[in-house]
Amino acid sequence: MRYSLFSLLANAAGGHRRWPRAWMSPAPKPSYDVVIVGGGGHGLATAYWLAKNHGIRNVAVLERGPIGLGNTGRNTTVVRSNYLCDDSAHLYEHALKLWEGLSQELNFNTMFSQRGVVNLAFTRHELAGMERRAGAMRLNGIDCELLTLADLRRWIPNLNLSRDLRYPVLGGIVQPRGGNARHDAVAWGFARGASALGVDVIENCAVTGMRIEHGRITGVETSRGPIAAGRVGVVAAGHSSVVMDMAGVRLPIQSFPLQALVSEPVKPILHTVVMAGHVHVYLSQSDKGELVIGAARDSYLSYAQRGSFHLIEEQLRALIELFPVFSRLRMMRQWAGIVDCAPDASPIVGLTPVHNLYVNCGWGTGGFKATPGSGWVFAHTIANDAPHPLNRNFTLERFTTGALIDEAAAAGVAH
Amino acid sequence: MAEHLRARSVLADAGGEVPRMFGDAAAVRLTEVPPAGAIVLRLDAADASALQQAREALGIQLPLTPNTWHGEGDITVLWQAYDEWLALTADGRQTEMAARLTQALAGRHAAVTDVSDLHAEFLIEGPVGRDLLRKGCAVDLHPRVFGTGHLALTALARVRVVLWQTGDAPAYRLRVERSHARYLWDWLADAGGEFIDG
Amino acid sequence: MTQPFRIDSGGLINRGKPLTFTFNGKRYTGCEGDTLASALLANGVHLTARSFKYHRPRGIVSAGPEEPCALVRVGTGARVRPNVPATMVELHDGLIAASINCWPGVNFDVGAINNAISGVLPAGFYYKTFMWPAAAWMQYERFIRKAAGLGVTPSFPDPDRYDKRNDHCDVLVIGGGPAGIAAALAAGEAGARVLLVEERAQLGGQLLFRNASIAGQPAREWLAQAESALARLAEVRVVCRATATGYYDHNLVTVLERCTDHVADPAAHLPRQRLWKVRAHRVIVAAGAIERPIVFGNNDLPGVMLAGAAQRYAAQYAVRAGQRAVVFTNNDSGYEAALALAATGVEVAALIDPRERPDCAEAVQAQGIAVMSRHAVIAAAGSKRVQRVTIAPVDATGSKLTGPMQHIACDLVCVSGGWDPAVHLYSQSGGKLVFDGEQHCFVPGAAMQPVRAAGAANGAFFVEDAIEQGRAAALNSDTAAPRRALALQPLWAAPGVPQGAKPFVDLQSDVTAADLALAAREGYVAVEHTKRYTTTGMGVDQGKTGNIIAYGLLGGLTGRTIPEVGTTTFRPPYTPVTIGALAGREIGTSFEPWRRTPVSAWHTAAGAEFEPVGLWRRPMYYPKPGEAMDDAVARECLAVRNGVGMLDASTLGKIEIRGPDALTLLNRLYTNAWNSLAIGRCRYGLMLHEDGMVFDDGVTARLGETHYLMSTTSGGADGVLGWIEDWLQCEWRDLKVHVTPVTAHWATVCVTGPHARDVLTGLASDIDFSGTAFPHMSMRQGQIAGAPARVARVSFTGELSYEIHVPARYGLALWEMLLEAGAAHGITPLGTEALHVLRAEKGFIVVGHETDGTVTPIDLGMQRLVSMNKGDFLGKRGLARADNVRKARKQLVGLLTRDAAVMVPEGSQIVAMENAGRIAQPPVPMLGHVTSSYRSPVLGRSIAMALVADGSNRMGGEVAVVTDGRVVTATLTDPCFYDRQGARLNG
Amino acid sequence: MLLIPCPWCGARPDSEFSAGGEAHLERPDPDHASDGQWGEYLYFRRNVKGVQRERWLHSHGCRRWFNVVRDTVTHEITAAYPMGESMKETGPGA
Ligand SMILES: Cc1cc2nc3c(=O)[nH]c(=O)nc-3n(C[C@H](O)[C@H](O)[C@H](O)COP(=O)(O)OP(=O)(O)OC[C@H]3O[C@@H](n4cnc5c(N)ncnc54)[C@H](O)[C@@H]3O)c2cc1C
Ligand SMILES: NC(=O)c1ccc[n+]([C@@H]2O[C@H](COP(=O)([O-])OP(=O)(O)OC[C@H]3O[C@@H](n4cnc5c(N)ncnc54)[C@H](O)[C@@H]3O)[C@@H](O)[C@H]2O)c1
Ligand SMILES: Cc1cc2nc3c(=O)[nH]c(=O)nc-3n(C[C@H](O)[C@H](O)[C@H](O)COP(=O)(O)O)c2cc1C
Ligand SMILES: [Zn+2]
């Protein structure tokens, strides 16, 4: 049933008793053309575009739990394409363009809100870095404006612009087309869309092994039995190295906790996404009213979806510096996800040493924004056994040659 | 022109020479300690004869137990790591002390460095001293586990300090890198504010 | 002033201390010992709030932190608190509170229109609509955002102070009810260091209102004795108004102490709240249990209340929550409540119980209360307060109506659906939860950290059992403490709810049973999906009363048992924690240390503008009155080129290196060879990470046979020391060398300019500063004006320069002496900005400007500093990787703009001339960027440095620098713009 | 916040330390390592889910590096031992 105001009204009369399942959750078939490991946003998007763009519909997404509860379900939802390196800029901008029509594409409101993403500068060095980034963005055709203090006052009325701060704000940049989206809706929307195109979204089905014959993958072992597959794409975020290990493929990935928290809900007070690299905090206000606040990641390896308390203290110190009016609000809930970090803070999307096995990982602290684009290029990669031009350089080989796509310097703060 | 350069306290512009008192009956008292002579000694603690040489040169045993200090006469030696000690002496005696140590340890895998101006030193005494410190320090200072003779290398507020207990009152001394001293002093003074009866 | 619903006697309030307060603009009176909720009820105020989504009238549901409805704004101005439960606000004189999320007021609220159109606003309606036209979402969203949110953020900075405290104990007891008290007593008597934290203002837990007897003793007597026993134990500390909020790894528990929230005029020096970070050897969770509601139609009307809460209001606060009550319970605890209410003069119209008649019915009936077994309340009615309930007979499982409905008039409905142990913190600790099939609730299972639960938190709902469990937990005894079951028959929601009467599951998030059914129908059946789709449990109360019902109903809808449904994740905090308290005192000037040099105060007094460098604060320039930055910097630069300047260089990192293997160490750390360095000489070096990228540079001097002094960049000192120690301690353990950081031990003043030597020779010193005795790139030790000194002749400005190091205590005096000695030469203090201009004129790099972690020494044109035949050094292999030997990498160049007056901003991108015309039609390929850019006073023009692809082969060619949409043409040159032969620093 | 047991100073909150990642890495012979081997050394870690040996530096304390055996799922720490000491048989897996 199509979602629309009309169908909503029509169903209201019937007490909403006729809505069908959003996506089917069938038992696994013995064999698929393509198996996607990982039912996060990226995996589901991959399956959707495989079916939609490449006509490959005999596809299963295997998710060890319910879909969308990995990093997709626990991220701070910042969407932007304000990247420095050309390769990143093109990839994330492609994703941003897809976001702009995603609700309509999926017939599921992902609540993509282009309220703007502001990055603040606290040192002259950061200002120069922003000049560099803004220049690169514009030359890559991406919207970006440099902001003076007066501009900032307009964009973020409650921001503390006092000169007396330990680190006074000196300026910033904004990407007006950036913003937030509803994280859960993205997973559900892609699942519904993929399911409608014939993809099997199989939940509670953990991949436990890989079948490899003569250097070629033939299927996977799962908690629900073996499943044969022509091609396998692994999109398991924090668990990427665990899954790829099953195929004997090592990754330059480390899994770290990244924490976030929400305040109690309040009436609209913050209308933009604000990111402060030097003091380490970033935030936005969700449509439900809570402030969604993130910061740096923990420094130790972990698969526990929780981090160290002192990072929360650090993050909220920074918040109070920037927004003294938030001091009396209260933290309502805190959590963490396990992010898959590559040494250059850029993703790895492409072929692996095992034939017909593909990997999509390393999005680390910032892959939510890429979700539709990541699925798009990964679907292309799987369908053609060759990368899409946009992910051509995001290879595993770059860690041999040294041709890194170093966003580490540009990112500054996790999100 | 001055013939001799004049020494200045790190807190010269913050009134550090004057003890700060918080609370009635000096619930806690904060003082800057005048500079001492200080030497960093690096030495292999497994080398018994080197330890012996150091002991003879200093006239006092190096504490080998982590988290302790040992003092005799005007010399105090603070454990810093398994191969590192901080030896304090009266100001002015450090050059001679360093020379003695250097000579005694010549030819060994050891290093002696004068660091007399590397740190500032504070004294914190009084019954609520512990409560003051625990605002910014995660070491358990309860008398059951930490007493006179104990020492901790740890973070206080946001800076690394060497903290050691010198009396049961309790009294603590702490050394902090000189460039951080003013920050820590201001932090302690602010933290002490709670103990001023309103 | 009268409090019409205050009971004349009993309770723990102080009638002698009346307090005045204001709610929604109206003045009322309460008593000391009241909460805002109990005081409102004493005054007959039940309508306290409007709901989140439908703006339905809401009242007071509970008497504790689980309160889902009565959220209010407390205080005014900068001290306002936007969303606090009235049940946890201790009354003080002059307290001002108001309802939130309603306009114009709680009595008449325009938002209630949502209730009328609630049919089109089911769970997740926003996912299905607002998609057309695509661009309109931003407009829809504006309305949605306005409607959402609860209270309003204060408009002013917070005037209050928040503190932190680290603490340690052998046993941390969470909760000061009978179980917790017993635990603390037992542990304390055994000699342990005990910390007992209690969320409320006083100890006692449920003993404060339950008529229990303990070993034959009335509960309150037992309590008084226990409290004084605790007070006698020196190592037991009891802290009230202190909520354990989070349970983290390795037995770290955070506790939020509310120090002054309950005081009308708190003393300014006291913190408002204090966050405790308690590291406990063992933790005992004795946090009690939370009463569970039962869902029925319009169960959100003011006047529908948890039975235990009504009982607490009566017994602890001496307040009648109503005049005529109906009790609806599926377990024995509702009977106790009925008796307690009756005892305080509330007329209990009926007790409705879906079960067969339990034994305890007798006592209730004896009070003249009608007990209606095998019945359920299926709906309540009333407009802003409950006026009657509809009841009906039900079958043995409570799932079907078996007879006609009837109505009972009442103004209070007391509901008890059972009790849920407060397992939140236990679960946060990693402890497993198991479903107790007899008591139908989750109880603690296997522990993952040293923690035990006791009392009602562990499913022991009888006082004596709770006490026994507390004791057993304290003594860590293995014998299973008793746990008699509370007789209960689960009932999540009443059957047969009449049309139009909304049955609410999560009162705070306005989630109804129909929403859950919709979620189940659409496949959002995993409990985490149900939560997120319906927002169940996502409010300020985090579903303390509602979640379990949602699990029960979801199980029923999907044919699963509750353990199969599972729970959502318990996350900190247990109750919300003030952000200011989490931030603590290390904000403002304490946000981060400002590292100070011995000369810092002088710089401030001289009016310097500062800039942060690492944690240091360095003078950037010293403006004279009326001078702009550019003027001041130009003046400082010219002083150095034509006369002499002085710079506080104390921030430079300094590391002493001693030992027979010092030379080996240097050869491994730096890219160049160090073998030939004579004692007393200095050499410049670059350090690489193992990937071949530059990460620091500096000059190292040889002071003795096996003694070197290394200098590092100001911001990089800690990194370099860490890097060296890492290799020495972990990899090169055989090297006989020690490194000692001495940065702050030395004050360093750099005297630079053609007259530098003239200034120094005027000092009282035993050092021979003559050119022959003291050549460039050497270091001398001696004394200056009685202080031991090290002087290095090195230059970052291209002029004759000396770096003078004296012990820090003499730093300011040295500075003042040099000012005096240099006065005749017009000595000029210079800041970092002039220094940067001067070094850029010379083409010297600054790590972090010309490098960003992707730049090799070859890229910087410094191949002569890379010795490929001295053996291995860190980064050598990295340099040889395929991408690092690629042709046409970005290389360091100088840039001269065609128009000498134009200065390009640092960071500007560079494109090829042939692409300059294309910038309006991106994408445009980029060649590199400007790394440094200045106005050079001595050259009278702008200069810049840049990293440009294949830069060394483009020398002399032109490129386009793109700045803010403008294109500036510039020529690539050698990066050294001034005195290329270096004549000025020799001699 | 983890409690990291410094073998000398005792257990302290992880905020006093710097995490150094996987322990007992082998630095390949730079004269003979291929780009691939060097890349492995620079970037590839086992990223163990379960018990791993890792390095920590007590940066706010004694400034010494040491090894810790820690479970990356439960965060339980079962051993700590000084640098240079060989891998003790402590706990499974690692
Ligand atoms: C706190 C936090 C804040 C963040 N903020 C932002 C932000 O603001 N903006 C942004 O762009 N990005 C952000 N990110 C990063 C972003 O969330 C991720 O990069 C992105 O969501 C990754 O999506 P995914 O689909 O690849 O991974 P996931 O959503 O994690 O999906 C991976 C799935 O694989 C499944 N899986 C794992 N192993 C197996 C197996 N053996 N068998 C079957 N299935 C398996 C997992 O269960 C999981 O569902 C944040 C992350 C966190 C944790
Ligand atoms: N008869 C019944 O039906 C029934 C049902 C449930 C409970 N009870 C009664 O409950 C009592 C059980 O004793 P108990 O000690 O286990 O529970 P309790 O409820 O008496 O005490 C728990 C205490 O913990 C405090 N607390 C809760 N969470 C906290 C936190 N995070 N931080 C700090 N404090 C916190 C509460 O404020 C409360 O004072 C007995 O009196 C028993 O009769 C009776
Ligand atoms: C953007 C965003 C907004 C959230 N808002 C809320 C909220 O309003 N209330 C709430 O209880 N949790 C909120 N959460 C947190 C979730 O409840 C949950 O903690 C998080 O998704 C991680 O899942 P877990 O706690 O089940 O591990 C939010 C999470 C995200 C990512
Ligand atoms: Zn240590």
CSV table of C-alpha atoms in Angstrom, one decimal, chain A residues 150-362:
chain,number,residue,atom,x,y,z
A,150,ALA,CA,27.9,38.2,12.6
A,151,ASP,CA,26.7,35.4,10.3
A,152,LEU,CA,27.1,32.9,13.1
A,153,ARG,CA,24.9,35.0,15.4
A,154,ARG,CA,22.2,34.8,12.8
A,155,TRP,CA,22.6,31.0,12.1
A,156,ILE,CA,22.9,30.0,15.8
A,157,PRO,CA,21.3,32.6,18.1
A,158,ASN,CA,22.3,30.9,21.4
A,159,LEU,CA,25.9,30.4,20.5
A,160,ASN,CA,28.3,31.9,23.0
A,161,LEU,CA,30.5,34.3,20.9
A,162,SER,CA,32.2,35.9,23.9
A,163,ARG,CA,35.8,36.7,23.3
A,164,ASP,CA,36.6,35.6,26.9
A,165,LEU,CA,36.2,32.0,26.3
A,166,ARG,CA,39.2,29.7,26.6
A,167,TYR,CA,38.7,29.1,22.9
A,168,PRO,CA,36.6,31.9,21.5
A,169,VAL,CA,34.8,31.1,18.2
A,170,LEU,CA,36.5,32.8,15.4
A,171,GLY,CA,34.3,31.9,12.4
A,172,GLY,CA,33.0,29.0,10.6
A,173,ILE,CA,31.6,27.5,7.4
A,174,VAL,CA,28.1,26.3,6.6
A,175,GLN,CA,26.9,23.8,4.1
A,176,PRO,CA,23.2,24.9,3.8
A,177,ARG,CA,22.2,21.7,2.1
A,178,GLY,CA,23.4,19.6,4.9
A,179,GLY,CA,21.2,18.6,7.8
A,180,ASN,CA,19.7,15.7,9.5
A,181,ALA,CA,17.5,12.7,8.6
A,182,ARG,CA,15.5,10.2,10.7
A,183,HIS,CA,17.9,7.4,11.1
A,184,ASP,CA,15.4,4.6,11.7
A,185,ALA,CA,13.3,5.7,8.7
A,186,VAL,CA,16.2,5.1,6.4
A,187,ALA,CA,16.7,1.5,7.4
A,188,TRP,CA,12.9,0.8,7.3
A,189,GLY,CA,12.4,2.7,4.1
A,190,PHE,CA,15.1,0.8,2.3
A,191,ALA,CA,13.9,-2.5,3.7
A,192,ARG,CA,10.4,-1.8,2.6
A,193,GLY,CA,11.5,-0.7,-0.8
A,194,ALA,CA,13.8,-3.6,-1.3
A,195,SER,CA,11.2,-6.0,0.0
A,196,ALA,CA,8.7,-4.7,-2.5
A,197,LEU,CA,11.2,-5.3,-5.3
A,198,GLY,CA,11.6,-8.9,-4.2
A,199,VAL,CA,14.6,-8.8,-2.0
A,200,ASP,CA,14.5,-11.1,1.1
A,201,VAL,CA,15.2,-9.2,4.2
A,202,ILE,CA,16.1,-12.0,6.6
A,203,GLU,CA,16.4,-11.0,10.2
A,204,ASN,CA,17.8,-12.9,13.1
A,205,CYS,CA,20.2,-14.7,10.8
A,206,ALA,CA,23.8,-14.3,11.7
A,207,VAL,CA,26.5,-15.2,9.2
A,208,THR,CA,28.9,-17.6,10.9
A,209,GLY,CA,31.2,-18.7,8.1
A,210,MET,CA,32.1,-18.3,4.5
A,211,ARG,CA,32.3,-21.0,1.9
A,212,ILE,CA,35.2,-20.5,-0.4
A,213,GLU,CA,36.3,-22.8,-3.1
A,214,HIS,CA,39.4,-22.2,-5.2
A,215,GLY,CA,39.5,-18.6,-4.2
A,216,ARG,CA,35.9,-18.0,-5.0
A,217,ILE,CA,33.1,-17.5,-2.6
A,218,THR,CA,30.1,-19.9,-3.1
A,219,GLY,CA,28.0,-19.1,-0.1
A,220,VAL,CA,27.7,-18.4,3.6
A,221,GLU,CA,27.1,-20.4,6.8
A,222,THR,CA,24.5,-18.8,9.0
A,223,SER,CA,22.7,-19.4,12.3
A,224,ARG,CA,19.8,-20.6,10.1
A,225,GLY,CA,21.8,-23.0,8.0
A,226,PRO,CA,24.0,-22.7,4.9
A,227,ILE,CA,23.0,-20.4,2.1
A,228,ALA,CA,24.5,-20.6,-1.4
A,229,ALA,CA,25.4,-17.3,-3.1
A,230,GLY,CA,26.7,-16.2,-6.4
A,231,ARG,CA,28.2,-13.1,-4.9
A,232,VAL,CA,28.5,-11.9,-1.4
A,233,GLY,CA,28.8,-8.3,-0.2
A,234,VAL,CA,29.8,-7.7,3.4
A,235,VAL,CA,28.4,-4.5,5.0
A,236,ALA,CA,28.8,-5.2,8.7
A,237,ALA,CA,30.3,-1.9,10.0
A,238,GLY,CA,31.8,-2.5,13.5
A,239,HIS,CA,31.9,-6.2,12.8
A,240,SER,CA,33.5,-6.0,9.4
A,241,SER,CA,36.8,-7.5,10.4
A,242,VAL,CA,35.0,-10.3,12.3
A,243,VAL,CA,33.0,-11.2,9.2
A,244,MET,CA,35.8,-10.8,6.7
A,245,ASP,CA,38.0,-12.9,9.0
A,246,MET,CA,35.7,-15.8,8.1
A,247,ALA,CA,36.9,-15.5,4.5
A,248,GLY,CA,40.5,-15.1,5.6
A,249,VAL,CA,40.6,-11.5,4.5
A,250,ARG,CA,42.3,-9.0,6.8
A,251,LEU,CA,41.1,-5.4,6.9
A,252,PRO,CA,42.9,-2.3,8.1
A,253,ILE,CA,39.9,-1.6,10.4
A,254,GLN,CA,39.7,-1.1,14.1
A,255,SER,CA,36.4,-1.0,16.0
A,256,PHE,CA,35.9,1.7,18.6
A,257,PRO,CA,33.0,2.8,20.7
A,258,LEU,CA,31.5,6.1,19.7
A,259,GLN,CA,29.1,7.6,22.2
A,260,ALA,CA,26.2,9.9,21.9
A,261,LEU,CA,23.4,11.2,24.1
A,262,VAL,CA,20.2,13.0,24.1
A,263,SER,CA,18.8,15.7,26.4
A,264,GLU,CA,15.2,15.9,27.5
A,265,PRO,CA,13.0,17.2,24.8
A,266,VAL,CA,12.5,21.0,24.7
A,267,LYS,CA,10.7,23.4,22.3
A,268,PRO,CA,12.7,24.4,19.2
A,269,ILE,CA,15.9,26.2,20.3
A,270,LEU,CA,18.6,25.1,17.8
A,271,HIS,CA,17.8,25.2,14.1
A,272,THR,CA,21.1,24.1,12.6
A,273,VAL,CA,23.6,21.3,13.0
A,274,VAL,CA,26.6,22.7,14.9
A,275,MET,CA,29.9,21.0,14.9
A,276,ALA,CA,32.9,22.2,17.0
A,277,GLY,CA,36.0,20.3,16.1
A,278,HIS,CA,38.6,21.9,18.4
A,279,VAL,CA,36.6,21.6,21.6
A,280,HIS,CA,35.0,18.3,20.6
A,281,VAL,CA,31.3,18.4,20.5
A,282,TYR,CA,28.6,18.5,17.9
A,283,LEU,CA,24.8,18.7,18.2
A,284,SER,CA,21.5,19.2,16.6
A,285,GLN,CA,17.9,19.2,17.8
A,286,SER,CA,15.7,16.4,16.6
A,287,ASP,CA,12.2,16.9,15.4
A,288,LYS,CA,11.0,15.4,18.7
A,289,GLY,CA,12.7,18.1,20.6
A,290,GLU,CA,15.7,16.5,22.3
A,291,LEU,CA,19.2,17.7,21.7
A,292,VAL,CA,21.2,15.0,20.0
A,293,ILE,CA,24.9,15.4,21.1
A,294,GLY,CA,28.0,13.6,20.0
A,295,ALA,CA,31.7,13.9,20.5
A,296,ALA,CA,35.0,12.1,20.2
A,297,ARG,CA,35.3,8.3,20.1
A,298,ASP,CA,36.9,6.2,22.8
A,299,SER,CA,40.5,5.3,22.2
A,300,TYR,CA,40.4,1.6,22.9
A,301,LEU,CA,39.1,-1.3,20.9
A,302,SER,CA,35.6,-2.4,21.9
A,303,TYR,CA,32.6,-4.4,20.7
A,304,ALA,CA,30.6,-3.5,23.7
A,305,GLN,CA,28.4,-0.6,22.5
A,306,ARG,CA,29.4,1.4,25.6
A,307,GLY,CA,32.3,3.8,26.2
A,308,SER,CA,34.0,5.6,29.0
A,309,PHE,CA,32.1,8.1,31.1
A,310,HIS,CA,34.8,10.8,31.1
A,311,LEU,CA,34.1,11.3,27.4
A,312,ILE,CA,30.6,12.4,28.2
A,313,GLU,CA,32.0,14.8,30.7
A,314,GLU,CA,34.3,16.2,28.2
A,315,GLN,CA,31.7,16.6,25.6
A,316,LEU,CA,29.3,18.3,27.9
A,317,ARG,CA,32.0,20.7,29.1
A,318,ALA,CA,32.4,21.7,25.5
A,319,LEU,CA,28.7,22.0,25.1
A,320,ILE,CA,28.3,24.4,28.0
A,321,GLU,CA,31.2,26.5,26.7
A,322,LEU,CA,29.3,27.0,23.5
A,323,PHE,CA,25.8,27.1,24.8
A,324,PRO,CA,25.6,28.2,28.4
A,325,VAL,CA,21.8,28.1,28.2
A,326,PHE,CA,21.8,24.3,28.0
A,327,SER,CA,23.4,23.9,31.4
A,328,ARG,CA,20.1,23.3,33.2
A,329,LEU,CA,18.8,20.8,30.6
A,330,ARG,CA,19.3,17.2,31.5
A,331,MET,CA,20.8,14.2,29.8
A,332,MET,CA,18.0,11.8,29.2
A,333,ARG,CA,19.8,8.9,27.7
A,334,GLN,CA,23.3,8.0,26.5
A,335,TRP,CA,24.6,5.1,24.4
A,336,ALA,CA,27.4,4.1,22.0
A,337,GLY,CA,27.9,2.3,18.8
A,338,ILE,CA,30.8,0.4,17.4
A,339,VAL,CA,32.4,2.2,14.5
A,340,ASP,CA,34.7,0.7,12.0
A,341,CYS,CA,37.6,3.1,11.6
A,342,ALA,CA,40.1,3.0,8.7
A,343,PRO,CA,43.5,4.6,9.2
A,344,ASP,CA,42.7,7.5,6.8
A,345,ALA,CA,39.1,7.9,8.0
A,346,SER,CA,37.8,7.0,4.6
A,347,PRO,CA,35.7,4.0,3.6
A,348,ILE,CA,36.8,0.8,1.8
A,349,VAL,CA,34.3,-0.1,-0.9
A,350,GLY,CA,35.3,-2.6,-3.5
A,351,LEU,CA,36.7,-6.0,-4.5
A,352,THR,CA,38.6,-8.3,-2.2
A,353,PRO,CA,41.2,-11.0,-2.8
A,354,VAL,CA,38.4,-13.6,-2.8
A,355,HIS,CA,36.5,-13.7,-6.1
A,356,ASN,CA,32.9,-12.6,-5.9
A,357,LEU,CA,33.3,-11.3,-2.3
A,358,TYR,CA,33.0,-7.6,-1.9
A,359,VAL,CA,33.5,-5.4,1.1
A,360,ASN,CA,31.9,-2.1,2.1
A,361,CYS,CA,33.3,-0.8,5.4
A,362,GLY,CA,35.4,1.8,7.2
